Amino acid sequence: MLDRAFADPRRWHPVAGFGSAAAALETETYRDDRRAGVVHEVIAVGAVVGIGILVTRGSGSSGRGGALVTALATWTALGGRSLVRAGHAMADRLDIDDLTGARELLPSLCGRDPSVLDTEGLARAALESIAENTSDAAVAPLLWGAVAGVPGLLGYRAINTLDAMIGYRNDRYERFGWAAARTDDLANLVPARVTGLLTAALAPLVGGSPAGALRAWRRDAAEHPSPNAGVVEASMAGALGIQLGGRTQYRHGIELRPTLGDGPAPCAADLRRAARMSAVVQVGALALAVAITALRRRRPGSAAAVPVG
């Protein structure tokens, strides 16, 4: 509810604070070596998980204090509302051919070089980012929170943030960022596939095709260099009847991505449908997270299952 009402806070966001702390830590831990990257990952993520454990114990696992801490941690970890809002804002700019405004907005969605992108390239970049971040910024935090509580929520967000900071295959981070990239792959392995299934199941709500989503996922996802982004991007492309992938220019260089899905390149209207698809998938993930939490609490031997008095 906090995420839907207020989205991400524009100032003093805890994730931004973590990013600043991780950048400061990097000045001490950086070496062009995988082992140094592992140390960096363990220190940064371990500290956040430790804070989550301490805060949970201090507030109590149940009652108002525990509920408040869980709510605030969930709000901190989620970015779903901001993602949907950015998708619609990008579509608005593309609808009126405001390429300058669209290029200024793109860095809030992904790390590609907007200066080299035309209308079609901006729409594709934004849509691919919405597909991937539906999993990263909404589904995965909710699932990790359902499974591991506040430490899971905060730990996942730390892992995902580190990957966005140093998980690149360039001269500086090819080795140092290896641990961050691999840890993020593991943390998103299940959430990405849950996102793909929810995209297929809920596609009719935005006029999409469940069969198309599953077909593109099965046929195209494995060709993507990311084991998780391929799943969510292919299922989104198939659901909407469009084609994603191709030449992709980042600030660190150019990558030739495999094509995902069948159909035309995305336009502003497709971007709006993707934003709506993201919103309904987020609601589906919330329902699933609530169900997982309820099952955990009903499990024999769990604290919530033990009667009091």
PDB file of C-alpha atoms in Angstrom:
ATOM      1  CA  MET A   1       0.000   0.000   0.000  1.00  0.00           C
ATOM      2  CA  LEU A   2       2.869   2.385   0.786  1.00  0.00           C
ATOM      3  CA  ASP A   3       4.465   1.649  -2.584  1.00  0.00           C
ATOM      4  CA  ARG A   4       1.183   2.200  -4.426  1.00  0.00           C
ATOM      5  CA  ALA A   5       0.465   5.434  -2.558  1.00  0.00           C
ATOM      6  CA  PHE A   6       3.901   7.058  -2.518  1.00  0.00           C
ATOM      7  CA  ALA A   7       6.164   5.047  -4.863  1.00  0.00           C
ATOM      8  CA  ASP A   8       9.878   5.422  -4.105  1.00  0.00           C
ATOM      9  CA  PRO A   9      10.836   8.395  -1.925  1.00  0.00           C
ATOM     10  CA  ARG A  10      12.631  10.963  -4.066  1.00  0.00           C
ATOM     11  CA  ARG A  11      15.079  11.885  -1.316  1.00  0.00           C
ATOM     12  CA  TRP A  12      16.803   9.929   1.429  1.00  0.00           C
ATOM     13  CA  HIS A  13      15.980   6.546  -0.108  1.00  0.00           C
ATOM     14  CA  PRO A  14      17.684   3.765   1.920  1.00  0.00           C
ATOM     15  CA  VAL A  15      18.737   2.014  -1.290  1.00  0.00           C
ATOM     16  CA  ALA A  16      20.578   5.160  -2.389  1.00  0.00           C
ATOM     17  CA  GLY A  17      22.255   5.232   1.013  1.00  0.00           C
ATOM     18  CA  PHE A  18      23.316   1.621   0.585  1.00  0.00           C
ATOM     19  CA  GLY A  19      24.686   2.450  -2.861  1.00  0.00           C
ATOM     20  CA  SER A  20      26.796   5.256  -1.424  1.00  0.00           C
ATOM     21  CA  ALA A  21      28.100   2.969   1.318  1.00  0.00           C
ATOM     22  CA  ALA A  22      28.892   0.219  -1.202  1.00  0.00           C
ATOM     23  CA  ALA A  23      30.747   2.699  -3.400  1.00  0.00           C
ATOM     24  CA  ALA A  24      32.802   3.840  -0.404  1.00  0.00           C
ATOM     25  CA  LEU A  25      33.538   0.212   0.477  1.00  0.00           C
ATOM     26  CA  GLU A  26      34.677  -0.414  -3.091  1.00  0.00           C
ATOM     27  CA  THR A  27      37.480   2.111  -2.697  1.00  0.00           C
ATOM     28  CA  GLU A  28      38.923  -0.213  -0.044  1.00  0.00           C
ATOM     29  CA  THR A  29      38.071  -3.645  -1.460  1.00  0.00           C
ATOM     30  CA  TYR A  30      38.589  -3.141  -5.200  1.00  0.00           C
ATOM     31  CA  ARG A  31      41.137  -5.327  -6.911  1.00  0.00           C
ATOM     32  CA  ASP A  32      41.006  -6.653 -10.446  1.00  0.00           C
ATOM     33  CA  ASP A  33      40.335 -10.080  -8.999  1.00  0.00           C
ATOM     34  CA  ARG A  34      37.346 -12.357  -8.385  1.00  0.00           C
ATOM     35  CA  ARG A  35      38.324 -13.025  -4.795  1.00  0.00           C
ATOM     36  CA  ALA A  36      38.230  -9.319  -4.003  1.00  0.00           C
ATOM     37  CA  GLY A  37      34.751  -9.175  -5.522  1.00  0.00           C
ATOM     38  CA  VAL A  38      33.613 -12.045  -3.312  1.00  0.00           C
ATOM     39  CA  VAL A  39      34.903 -10.198  -0.227  1.00  0.00           C
ATOM     40  CA  HIS A  40      33.104  -7.035  -1.330  1.00  0.00           C
ATOM     41  CA  GLU A  41      29.841  -8.945  -1.860  1.00  0.00           C
ATOM     42  CA  VAL A  42      30.025 -10.772   1.475  1.00  0.00           C
ATOM     43  CA  ILE A  43      30.748  -7.611   3.473  1.00  0.00           C
ATOM     44  CA  ALA A  44      28.095  -5.446   1.778  1.00  0.00           C
ATOM     45  CA  VAL A  45      25.278  -7.993   1.664  1.00  0.00           C
ATOM     46  CA  GLY A  46      26.180  -9.574   5.001  1.00  0.00           C
ATOM     47  CA  ALA A  47      25.995  -6.212   6.758  1.00  0.00           C
ATOM     48  CA  VAL A  48      22.509  -5.556   5.385  1.00  0.00           C
ATOM     49  CA  VAL A  49      21.237  -9.032   6.263  1.00  0.00           C
ATOM     50  CA  GLY A  50      22.706  -8.591   9.753  1.00  0.00           C
ATOM     51  CA  ILE A  51      20.846  -5.301  10.165  1.00  0.00           C
ATOM     52  CA  GLY A  52      17.656  -7.034   9.062  1.00  0.00           C
ATOM     53  CA  ILE A  53      18.118  -9.779  11.663  1.00  0.00           C
ATOM     54  CA  LEU A  54      18.850  -7.300  14.451  1.00  0.00           C
ATOM     55  CA  VAL A  55      15.891  -5.088  13.571  1.00  0.00           C
ATOM     56  CA  THR A  56      13.578  -8.100  13.393  1.00  0.00           C
ATOM     57  CA  ARG A  57      14.692  -9.358  16.794  1.00  0.00           C
ATOM     58  CA  GLY A  58      14.424  -5.915  18.309  1.00  0.00           C
ATOM     59  CA  SER A  59      10.870  -5.379  17.099  1.00  0.00           C
ATOM     60  CA  GLY A  60       9.631  -8.903  17.750  1.00  0.00           C
ATOM     61  CA  SER A  61       8.568 -11.337  15.046  1.00  0.00           C
ATOM     62  CA  SER A  62       4.871 -10.618  15.589  1.00  0.00           C
ATOM     63  CA  GLY A  63       2.684  -7.814  16.826  1.00  0.00           C
ATOM     64  CA  ARG A  64       2.544  -4.170  15.747  1.00  0.00           C
ATOM     65  CA  GLY A  65       6.277  -3.595  15.976  1.00  0.00           C
ATOM     66  CA  GLY A  66       7.061  -6.533  13.720  1.00  0.00           C
ATOM     67  CA  ALA A  67       4.331  -5.535  11.266  1.00  0.00           C
ATOM     68  CA  LEU A  68       5.637  -1.966  11.051  1.00  0.00           C
ATOM     69  CA  VAL A  69       9.219  -3.101  10.441  1.00  0.00           C
ATOM     70  CA  THR A  70       8.073  -5.552   7.780  1.00  0.00           C
ATOM     71  CA  ALA A  71       5.972  -2.882   6.081  1.00  0.00           C
ATOM     72  CA  LEU A  72       8.822  -0.369   5.990  1.00  0.00           C
ATOM     73  CA  ALA A  73      11.319  -2.977   4.778  1.00  0.00           C
ATOM     74  CA  THR A  74       8.928  -4.046   2.033  1.00  0.00           C
ATOM     75  CA  TRP A  75       8.423  -0.447   0.936  1.00  0.00           C
ATOM     76  CA  THR A  76      12.186   0.027   0.886  1.00  0.00           C
ATOM     77  CA  ALA A  77      12.722  -3.061  -1.256  1.00  0.00           C
ATOM     78  CA  LEU A  78       9.876  -2.512  -3.729  1.00  0.00           C
ATOM     79  CA  GLY A  79      10.049  -0.317  -6.814  1.00  0.00           C
ATOM     80  CA  GLY A  80       6.939  -1.473  -8.655  1.00  0.00           C
ATOM     81  CA  ARG A  81       4.923   1.737  -8.611  1.00  0.00           C
ATOM     82  CA  SER A  82       7.841   3.847  -9.802  1.00  0.00           C
ATOM     83  CA  LEU A  83       8.486   1.339 -12.605  1.00  0.00           C
ATOM     84  CA  VAL A  84       4.911   1.470 -13.903  1.00  0.00           C
ATOM     85  CA  ARG A  85       4.851   5.251 -13.616  1.00  0.00           C
ATOM     86  CA  ALA A  86       8.090   5.586 -15.592  1.00  0.00           C
ATOM     87  CA  GLY A  87       6.725   3.284 -18.305  1.00  0.00           C
ATOM     88  CA  HIS A  88       3.632   5.434 -18.797  1.00  0.00           C
ATOM     89  CA  ALA A  89       5.713   8.630 -18.700  1.00  0.00           C
ATOM     90  CA  MET A  90       7.992   7.266 -21.427  1.00  0.00           C
ATOM     91  CA  ALA A  91       4.974   6.331 -23.552  1.00  0.00           C
ATOM     92  CA  ASP A  92       3.591   9.851 -23.118  1.00  0.00           C
ATOM     93  CA  ARG A  93       6.822  11.356 -24.445  1.00  0.00           C
ATOM     94  CA  LEU A  94       7.031   8.968 -27.372  1.00  0.00           C
ATOM     95  CA  ASP A  95       3.401   9.662 -28.305  1.00  0.00           C
ATOM     96  CA  ILE A  96       4.228  13.335 -28.923  1.00  0.00           C
ATOM     97  CA  ASP A  97       7.669  12.615 -30.457  1.00  0.00           C
ATOM     98  CA  ASP A  98       9.443  14.270 -27.539  1.00  0.00           C
ATOM     99  CA  LEU A  99      12.714  12.395 -28.059  1.00  0.00           C
ATOM    100  CA  THR A 100      14.659  14.798 -25.848  1.00  0.00           C
ATOM    101  CA  GLY A 101      12.325  14.166 -22.930  1.00  0.00           C
ATOM    102  CA  ALA A 102      12.306  10.415 -23.589  1.00  0.00           C
ATOM    103  CA  ARG A 103      16.101  10.305 -23.634  1.00  0.00           C
ATOM    104  CA  GLU A 104      16.246  12.229 -20.372  1.00  0.00           C
ATOM    105  CA  LEU A 105      13.840   9.748 -18.778  1.00  0.00           C
ATOM    106  CA  LEU A 106      15.491   6.524 -19.996  1.00  0.00           C
ATOM    107  CA  PRO A 107      18.328   6.445 -17.387  1.00  0.00           C
ATOM    108  CA  SER A 108      15.680   6.035 -14.676  1.00  0.00           C
ATOM    109  CA  LEU A 109      14.756   2.740 -16.337  1.00  0.00           C
ATOM    110  CA  CYS A 110      18.001   1.260 -17.642  1.00  0.00           C
ATOM    111  CA  GLY A 111      21.689   1.862 -18.276  1.00  0.00           C
ATOM    112  CA  ARG A 112      21.683   2.181 -22.066  1.00  0.00           C
ATOM    113  CA  ASP A 113      23.060   5.188 -23.910  1.00  0.00           C
ATOM    114  CA  PRO A 114      19.921   7.188 -24.807  1.00  0.00           C
ATOM    115  CA  SER A 115      21.743   9.578 -27.130  1.00  0.00           C
ATOM    116  CA  VAL A 116      22.033   6.916 -29.862  1.00  0.00           C
ATOM    117  CA  LEU A 117      18.429   5.670 -29.660  1.00  0.00           C
ATOM    118  CA  ASP A 118      15.542   6.663 -31.928  1.00  0.00           C
ATOM    119  CA  THR A 119      11.840   6.300 -31.117  1.00  0.00           C
ATOM    120  CA  GLU A 120      11.844   2.561 -31.768  1.00  0.00           C
ATOM    121  CA  GLY A 121      15.026   2.031 -29.764  1.00  0.00           C
ATOM    122  CA  LEU A 122      13.718   4.022 -26.817  1.00  0.00           C
ATOM    123  CA  ALA A 123      10.455   2.056 -26.780  1.00  0.00           C
ATOM    124  CA  ARG A 124      12.300  -1.266 -26.886  1.00  0.00           C
ATOM    125  CA  ALA A 125      14.784  -0.268 -24.193  1.00  0.00           C
ATOM    126  CA  ALA A 126      12.003   0.903 -21.880  1.00  0.00           C
ATOM    127  CA  LEU A 127       9.854  -2.173 -22.496  1.00  0.00           C
ATOM    128  CA  GLU A 128      12.719  -4.601 -21.895  1.00  0.00           C
ATOM    129  CA  SER A 129      13.536  -2.749 -18.688  1.00  0.00           C
ATOM    130  CA  ILE A 130       9.912  -2.941 -17.516  1.00  0.00           C
ATOM    131  CA  ALA A 131       9.879  -6.696 -18.183  1.00  0.00           C
ATOM    132  CA  GLU A 132      13.131  -7.333 -16.306  1.00  0.00           C
ATOM    133  CA  ASN A 133      12.418  -4.973 -13.433  1.00  0.00           C
ATOM    134  CA  THR A 134       8.938  -6.354 -12.869  1.00  0.00           C
ATOM    135  CA  SER A 135      10.831  -9.359 -11.562  1.00  0.00           C
ATOM    136  CA  ASP A 136      13.745  -7.514  -9.947  1.00  0.00           C
ATOM    137  CA  ALA A 137      11.842  -4.641  -8.338  1.00  0.00           C
ATOM    138  CA  ALA A 138       8.552  -6.293  -7.405  1.00  0.00           C
ATOM    139  CA  VAL A 139       8.175 -10.062  -7.708  1.00  0.00           C
ATOM    140  CA  ALA A 140      11.564 -11.022  -6.265  1.00  0.00           C
ATOM    141  CA  PRO A 141      11.375  -8.758  -3.171  1.00  0.00           C
ATOM    142  CA  LEU A 142       7.884 -10.017  -2.356  1.00  0.00           C
ATOM    143  CA  LEU A 143       8.906 -13.666  -2.700  1.00  0.00           C
ATOM    144  CA  TRP A 144      12.101 -13.219  -0.688  1.00  0.00           C
ATOM    145  CA  GLY A 145      10.127 -11.393   1.984  1.00  0.00           C
ATOM    146  CA  ALA A 146       7.563 -14.191   2.110  1.00  0.00           C
ATOM    147  CA  VAL A 147      10.283 -16.838   2.444  1.00  0.00           C
ATOM    148  CA  ALA A 148      12.853 -15.069   4.644  1.00  0.00           C
ATOM    149  CA  GLY A 149      11.165 -12.029   6.187  1.00  0.00           C
ATOM    150  CA  VAL A 150      12.907  -8.692   6.665  1.00  0.00           C
ATOM    151  CA  PRO A 151      16.453 -10.105   6.284  1.00  0.00           C
ATOM    152  CA  GLY A 152      15.372 -11.642   2.973  1.00  0.00           C
ATOM    153  CA  LEU A 153      13.831  -8.402   1.753  1.00  0.00           C
ATOM    154  CA  LEU A 154      16.839  -6.249   2.602  1.00  0.00           C
ATOM    155  CA  GLY A 155      19.393  -8.852   1.571  1.00  0.00           C
ATOM    156  CA  TYR A 156      17.767  -9.291  -1.835  1.00  0.00           C
ATOM    157  CA  ARG A 157      17.686  -5.536  -2.439  1.00  0.00           C
ATOM    158  CA  ALA A 158      21.373  -5.291  -1.517  1.00  0.00           C
ATOM    159  CA  ILE A 159      22.242  -8.121  -3.930  1.00  0.00           C
ATOM    160  CA  ASN A 160      20.261  -6.573  -6.758  1.00  0.00           C
ATOM    161  CA  THR A 161      21.701  -3.105  -6.141  1.00  0.00           C
ATOM    162  CA  LEU A 162      25.280  -4.395  -6.161  1.00  0.00           C
ATOM    163  CA  ASP A 163      24.648  -6.165  -9.451  1.00  0.00           C
ATOM    164  CA  ALA A 164      23.390  -2.896 -10.945  1.00  0.00           C
ATOM    165  CA  MET A 165      26.516  -1.129  -9.686  1.00  0.00           C
ATOM    166  CA  ILE A 166      29.324  -3.559 -10.537  1.00  0.00           C
ATOM    167  CA  GLY A 167      27.862  -6.594 -12.318  1.00  0.00           C
ATOM    168  CA  TYR A 168      29.178  -5.548 -15.729  1.00  0.00           C
ATOM    169  CA  ARG A 169      31.437  -7.242 -18.237  1.00  0.00           C
ATOM    170  CA  ASN A 170      33.809  -4.364 -18.832  1.00  0.00           C
ATOM    171  CA  ASP A 171      37.479  -3.734 -18.128  1.00  0.00           C
ATOM    172  CA  ARG A 172      36.961  -2.638 -14.529  1.00  0.00           C
ATOM    173  CA  TYR A 173      34.333  -5.136 -13.391  1.00  0.00           C
ATOM    174  CA  GLU A 174      34.871  -8.268 -15.508  1.00  0.00           C
ATOM    175  CA  ARG A 175      36.473 -10.012 -12.533  1.00  0.00           C
ATOM    176  CA  PHE A 176      35.628  -7.824  -9.524  1.00  0.00           C
ATOM    177  CA  GLY A 177      31.925  -7.774 -10.401  1.00  0.00           C
ATOM    178  CA  TRP A 178      31.707 -11.514 -11.112  1.00  0.00           C
ATOM    179  CA  ALA A 179      30.454 -12.429  -7.623  1.00  0.00           C
ATOM    180  CA  ALA A 180      27.805  -9.687  -7.672  1.00  0.00           C
ATOM    181  CA  ALA A 181      26.480 -10.819 -11.054  1.00  0.00           C
ATOM    182  CA  ARG A 182      26.424 -14.523 -10.162  1.00  0.00           C
ATOM    183  CA  THR A 183      24.786 -13.905  -6.767  1.00  0.00           C
ATOM    184  CA  ASP A 184      22.086 -11.825  -8.436  1.00  0.00           C
ATOM    185  CA  ASP A 185      21.517 -14.603 -10.990  1.00  0.00           C
ATOM    186  CA  LEU A 186      20.971 -17.101  -8.178  1.00  0.00           C
ATOM    187  CA  ALA A 187      18.725 -14.774  -6.158  1.00  0.00           C
ATOM    188  CA  ASN A 188      16.482 -14.204  -9.188  1.00  0.00           C
ATOM    189  CA  LEU A 189      16.406 -17.749 -10.532  1.00  0.00           C
ATOM    190  CA  VAL A 190      13.008 -18.636  -9.040  1.00  0.00           C
ATOM    191  CA  PRO A 191      11.440 -15.123  -9.076  1.00  0.00           C
ATOM    192  CA  ALA A 192      12.128 -14.708 -12.803  1.00  0.00           C
ATOM    193  CA  ARG A 193      10.322 -17.947 -13.595  1.00  0.00           C
ATOM    194  CA  VAL A 194       7.443 -17.028 -11.322  1.00  0.00           C
ATOM    195  CA  THR A 195       7.254 -13.722 -13.191  1.00  0.00           C
ATOM    196  CA  GLY A 196       7.155 -15.579 -16.510  1.00  0.00           C
ATOM    197  CA  LEU A 197       4.337 -17.819 -15.292  1.00  0.00           C
ATOM    198  CA  LEU A 198       2.354 -14.867 -13.932  1.00  0.00           C
ATOM    199  CA  THR A 199       2.872 -12.979 -17.203  1.00  0.00           C
ATOM    200  CA  ALA A 200       1.476 -15.899 -19.164  1.00  0.00           C
ATOM    201  CA  ALA A 201      -1.425 -16.500 -16.764  1.00  0.00           C
ATOM    202  CA  LEU A 202      -2.463 -12.839 -16.550  1.00  0.00           C
ATOM    203  CA  ALA A 203      -1.792 -11.828 -20.172  1.00  0.00           C
ATOM    204  CA  PRO A 204      -5.513 -11.809 -21.121  1.00  0.00           C
ATOM    205  CA  LEU A 205      -6.065  -8.918 -18.693  1.00  0.00           C
ATOM    206  CA  VAL A 206      -4.110  -6.656 -21.090  1.00  0.00           C
ATOM    207  CA  GLY A 207      -5.295  -8.307 -24.296  1.00  0.00           C
ATOM    208  CA  GLY A 208      -2.240 -10.563 -24.445  1.00  0.00           C
ATOM    209  CA  SER A 209      -1.670 -14.205 -25.300  1.00  0.00           C
ATOM    210  CA  PRO A 210      -0.787 -16.838 -22.672  1.00  0.00           C
ATOM    211  CA  ALA A 211       0.197 -19.295 -25.408  1.00  0.00           C
ATOM    212  CA  GLY A 212       2.403 -16.690 -27.057  1.00  0.00           C
ATOM    213  CA  ALA A 213       4.147 -15.963 -23.758  1.00  0.00           C
ATOM    214  CA  LEU A 214       4.896 -19.620 -23.089  1.00  0.00           C
ATOM    215  CA  ARG A 215       5.975 -20.263 -26.687  1.00  0.00           C
ATOM    216  CA  ALA A 216       8.452 -17.356 -26.740  1.00  0.00           C
ATOM    217  CA  TRP A 217       9.783 -18.357 -23.313  1.00  0.00           C
ATOM    218  CA  ARG A 218      10.343 -21.965 -24.352  1.00  0.00           C
ATOM    219  CA  ARG A 219      11.870 -21.098 -27.714  1.00  0.00           C
ATOM    220  CA  ASP A 220      13.861 -17.897 -27.130  1.00  0.00           C
ATOM    221  CA  ALA A 221      14.739 -17.383 -23.463  1.00  0.00           C
ATOM    222  CA  ALA A 222      17.764 -19.699 -23.408  1.00  0.00           C
ATOM    223  CA  GLU A 223      19.465 -17.654 -26.142  1.00  0.00           C
ATOM    224  CA  HIS A 224      19.648 -14.585 -23.909  1.00  0.00           C
ATOM    225  CA  PRO A 225      22.975 -14.073 -22.085  1.00  0.00           C
ATOM    226  CA  SER A 226      21.129 -13.677 -18.777  1.00  0.00           C
ATOM    227  CA  PRO A 227      19.451 -16.813 -17.390  1.00  0.00           C
ATOM    228  CA  ASN A 228      16.720 -14.665 -15.846  1.00  0.00           C
ATOM    229  CA  ALA A 229      16.245 -11.618 -18.072  1.00  0.00           C
ATOM    230  CA  GLY A 230      15.698 -13.929 -21.036  1.00  0.00           C
ATOM    231  CA  VAL A 231      12.738 -15.565 -19.293  1.00  0.00           C
ATOM    232  CA  VAL A 232      10.917 -12.377 -18.330  1.00  0.00           C
ATOM    233  CA  GLU A 233      11.660 -10.504 -21.564  1.00  0.00           C
ATOM    234  CA  ALA A 234      10.680 -13.429 -23.800  1.00  0.00           C
ATOM    235  CA  SER A 235       7.447 -14.068 -21.912  1.00  0.00           C
ATOM    236  CA  MET A 236       6.534 -10.366 -22.072  1.00  0.00           C
ATOM    237  CA  ALA A 237       7.318 -10.213 -25.805  1.00  0.00           C
ATOM    238  CA  GLY A 238       5.256 -13.317 -26.495  1.00  0.00           C
ATOM    239  CA  ALA A 239       2.353 -12.119 -24.379  1.00  0.00           C
ATOM    240  CA  LEU A 240       2.205  -8.775 -26.209  1.00  0.00           C
ATOM    241  CA  GLY A 241       2.890 -10.162 -29.704  1.00  0.00           C
ATOM    242  CA  ILE A 242       6.013  -8.069 -30.294  1.00  0.00           C
ATOM    243  CA  GLN A 243       9.721  -8.689 -30.838  1.00  0.00           C
ATOM    244  CA  LEU A 244      12.459  -7.624 -28.451  1.00  0.00           C
ATOM    245  CA  GLY A 245      16.248  -7.971 -28.595  1.00  0.00           C
ATOM    246  CA  GLY A 246      18.798  -7.047 -31.237  1.00  0.00           C
ATOM    247  CA  ARG A 247      21.593  -4.497 -31.191  1.00  0.00           C
ATOM    248  CA  THR A 248      21.818  -3.043 -27.677  1.00  0.00           C
ATOM    249  CA  GLN A 249      24.111  -0.148 -26.830  1.00  0.00           C
ATOM    250  CA  TYR A 250      25.204   0.408 -23.235  1.00  0.00           C
ATOM    251  CA  ARG A 251      27.622   3.010 -21.943  1.00  0.00           C
ATOM    252  CA  HIS A 252      30.275   0.299 -21.653  1.00  0.00           C
ATOM    253  CA  GLY A 253      29.819  -0.979 -25.224  1.00  0.00           C
ATOM    254  CA  ILE A 254      27.537  -2.717 -27.706  1.00  0.00           C
ATOM    255  CA  GLU A 255      25.929  -6.140 -27.280  1.00  0.00           C
ATOM    256  CA  LEU A 256      24.084  -8.086 -29.959  1.00  0.00           C
ATOM    257  CA  ARG A 257      21.137  -9.665 -28.191  1.00  0.00           C
ATOM    258  CA  PRO A 258      19.055 -12.539 -29.615  1.00  0.00           C
ATOM    259  CA  THR A 259      15.551 -11.724 -30.794  1.00  0.00           C
ATOM    260  CA  LEU A 260      12.724 -12.631 -28.427  1.00  0.00           C
ATOM    261  CA  GLY A 261       9.152 -13.172 -29.572  1.00  0.00           C
ATOM    262  CA  ASP A 262       7.478 -12.650 -32.937  1.00  0.00           C
ATOM    263  CA  GLY A 263       5.916  -9.557 -34.378  1.00  0.00           C
ATOM    264  CA  PRO A 264       6.749  -5.897 -34.911  1.00  0.00           C
ATOM    265  CA  ALA A 265       9.104  -3.786 -32.860  1.00  0.00           C
ATOM    266  CA  PRO A 266       7.365  -2.226 -29.844  1.00  0.00           C
ATOM    267  CA  CYS A 267       5.785   1.222 -29.978  1.00  0.00           C
ATOM    268  CA  ALA A 268       4.367   3.559 -27.356  1.00  0.00           C
ATOM    269  CA  ALA A 269       1.056   1.653 -27.229  1.00  0.00           C
ATOM    270  CA  ASP A 270       2.925  -1.581 -26.509  1.00  0.00           C
ATOM    271  CA  LEU A 271       4.849   0.194 -23.789  1.00  0.00           C
ATOM    272  CA  ARG A 272       1.581   1.158 -22.095  1.00  0.00           C
ATOM    273  CA  ARG A 273       0.385  -2.449 -22.283  1.00  0.00           C
ATOM    274  CA  ALA A 274       3.680  -3.600 -20.775  1.00  0.00           C
ATOM    275  CA  ALA A 275       3.252  -1.146 -17.901  1.00  0.00           C
ATOM    276  CA  ARG A 276      -0.266  -2.475 -17.281  1.00  0.00           C
ATOM    277  CA  MET A 277       1.066  -6.041 -17.523  1.00  0.00           C
ATOM    278  CA  SER A 278       3.694  -5.204 -14.928  1.00  0.00           C
ATOM    279  CA  ALA A 279       1.034  -3.808 -12.587  1.00  0.00           C
ATOM    280  CA  VAL A 280      -1.164  -6.915 -12.742  1.00  0.00           C
ATOM    281  CA  VAL A 281       1.830  -9.248 -12.345  1.00  0.00           C
ATOM    282  CA  GLN A 282       2.818  -7.316  -9.224  1.00  0.00           C
ATOM    283  CA  VAL A 283      -0.654  -7.893  -7.753  1.00  0.00           C
ATOM    284  CA  GLY A 284      -0.384 -11.578  -8.631  1.00  0.00           C
ATOM    285  CA  ALA A 285       2.995 -11.765  -6.911  1.00  0.00           C
ATOM    286  CA  LEU A 286       1.539 -10.106  -3.821  1.00  0.00           C
ATOM    287  CA  ALA A 287      -1.226 -12.726  -3.654  1.00  0.00           C
ATOM    288  CA  LEU A 288       1.369 -15.478  -4.011  1.00  0.00           C
ATOM    289  CA  ALA A 289       3.558 -13.949  -1.287  1.00  0.00           C
ATOM    290  CA  VAL A 290       0.593 -13.758   1.084  1.00  0.00           C
ATOM    291  CA  ALA A 291      -0.216 -17.410   0.368  1.00  0.00           C
ATOM    292  CA  ILE A 292       3.387 -18.476   1.026  1.00  0.00           C
ATOM    293  CA  THR A 293       3.456 -16.532   4.289  1.00  0.00           C
ATOM    294  CA  ALA A 294       0.174 -18.089   5.410  1.00  0.00           C
ATOM    295  CA  LEU A 295       1.476 -21.581   4.646  1.00  0.00           C
ATOM    296  CA  ARG A 296       4.674 -20.899   6.585  1.00  0.00           C
ATOM    297  CA  ARG A 297       2.719 -19.720   9.614  1.00  0.00           C
ATOM    298  CA  ARG A 298       0.423 -22.750   9.569  1.00  0.00           C
ATOM    299  CA  ARG A 299       3.370 -25.134   9.386  1.00  0.00           C
ATOM    300  CA  PRO A 300       3.625 -27.325  12.524  1.00  0.00           C
ATOM    301  CA  GLY A 301       6.315 -26.031  14.849  1.00  0.00           C
ATOM    302  CA  SER A 302       6.332 -22.472  13.507  1.00  0.00           C
ATOM    303  CA  ALA A 303       6.033 -19.694  16.055  1.00  0.00           C
ATOM    304  CA  ALA A 304       2.751 -18.449  14.596  1.00  0.00           C
ATOM    305  CA  ALA A 305       1.240 -21.951  14.717  1.00  0.00           C
ATOM    306  CA  VAL A 306       1.788 -22.389  18.472  1.00  0.00           C
ATOM    307  CA  PRO A 307      -1.318 -21.412  20.437  1.00  0.00           C
ATOM    308  CA  VAL A 308      -0.868 -18.903  23.239  1.00  0.00           C
ATOM    309  CA  GLY A 309      -2.539 -19.304  26.674  1.00  0.00           C
TER     310      GLY A 309
END
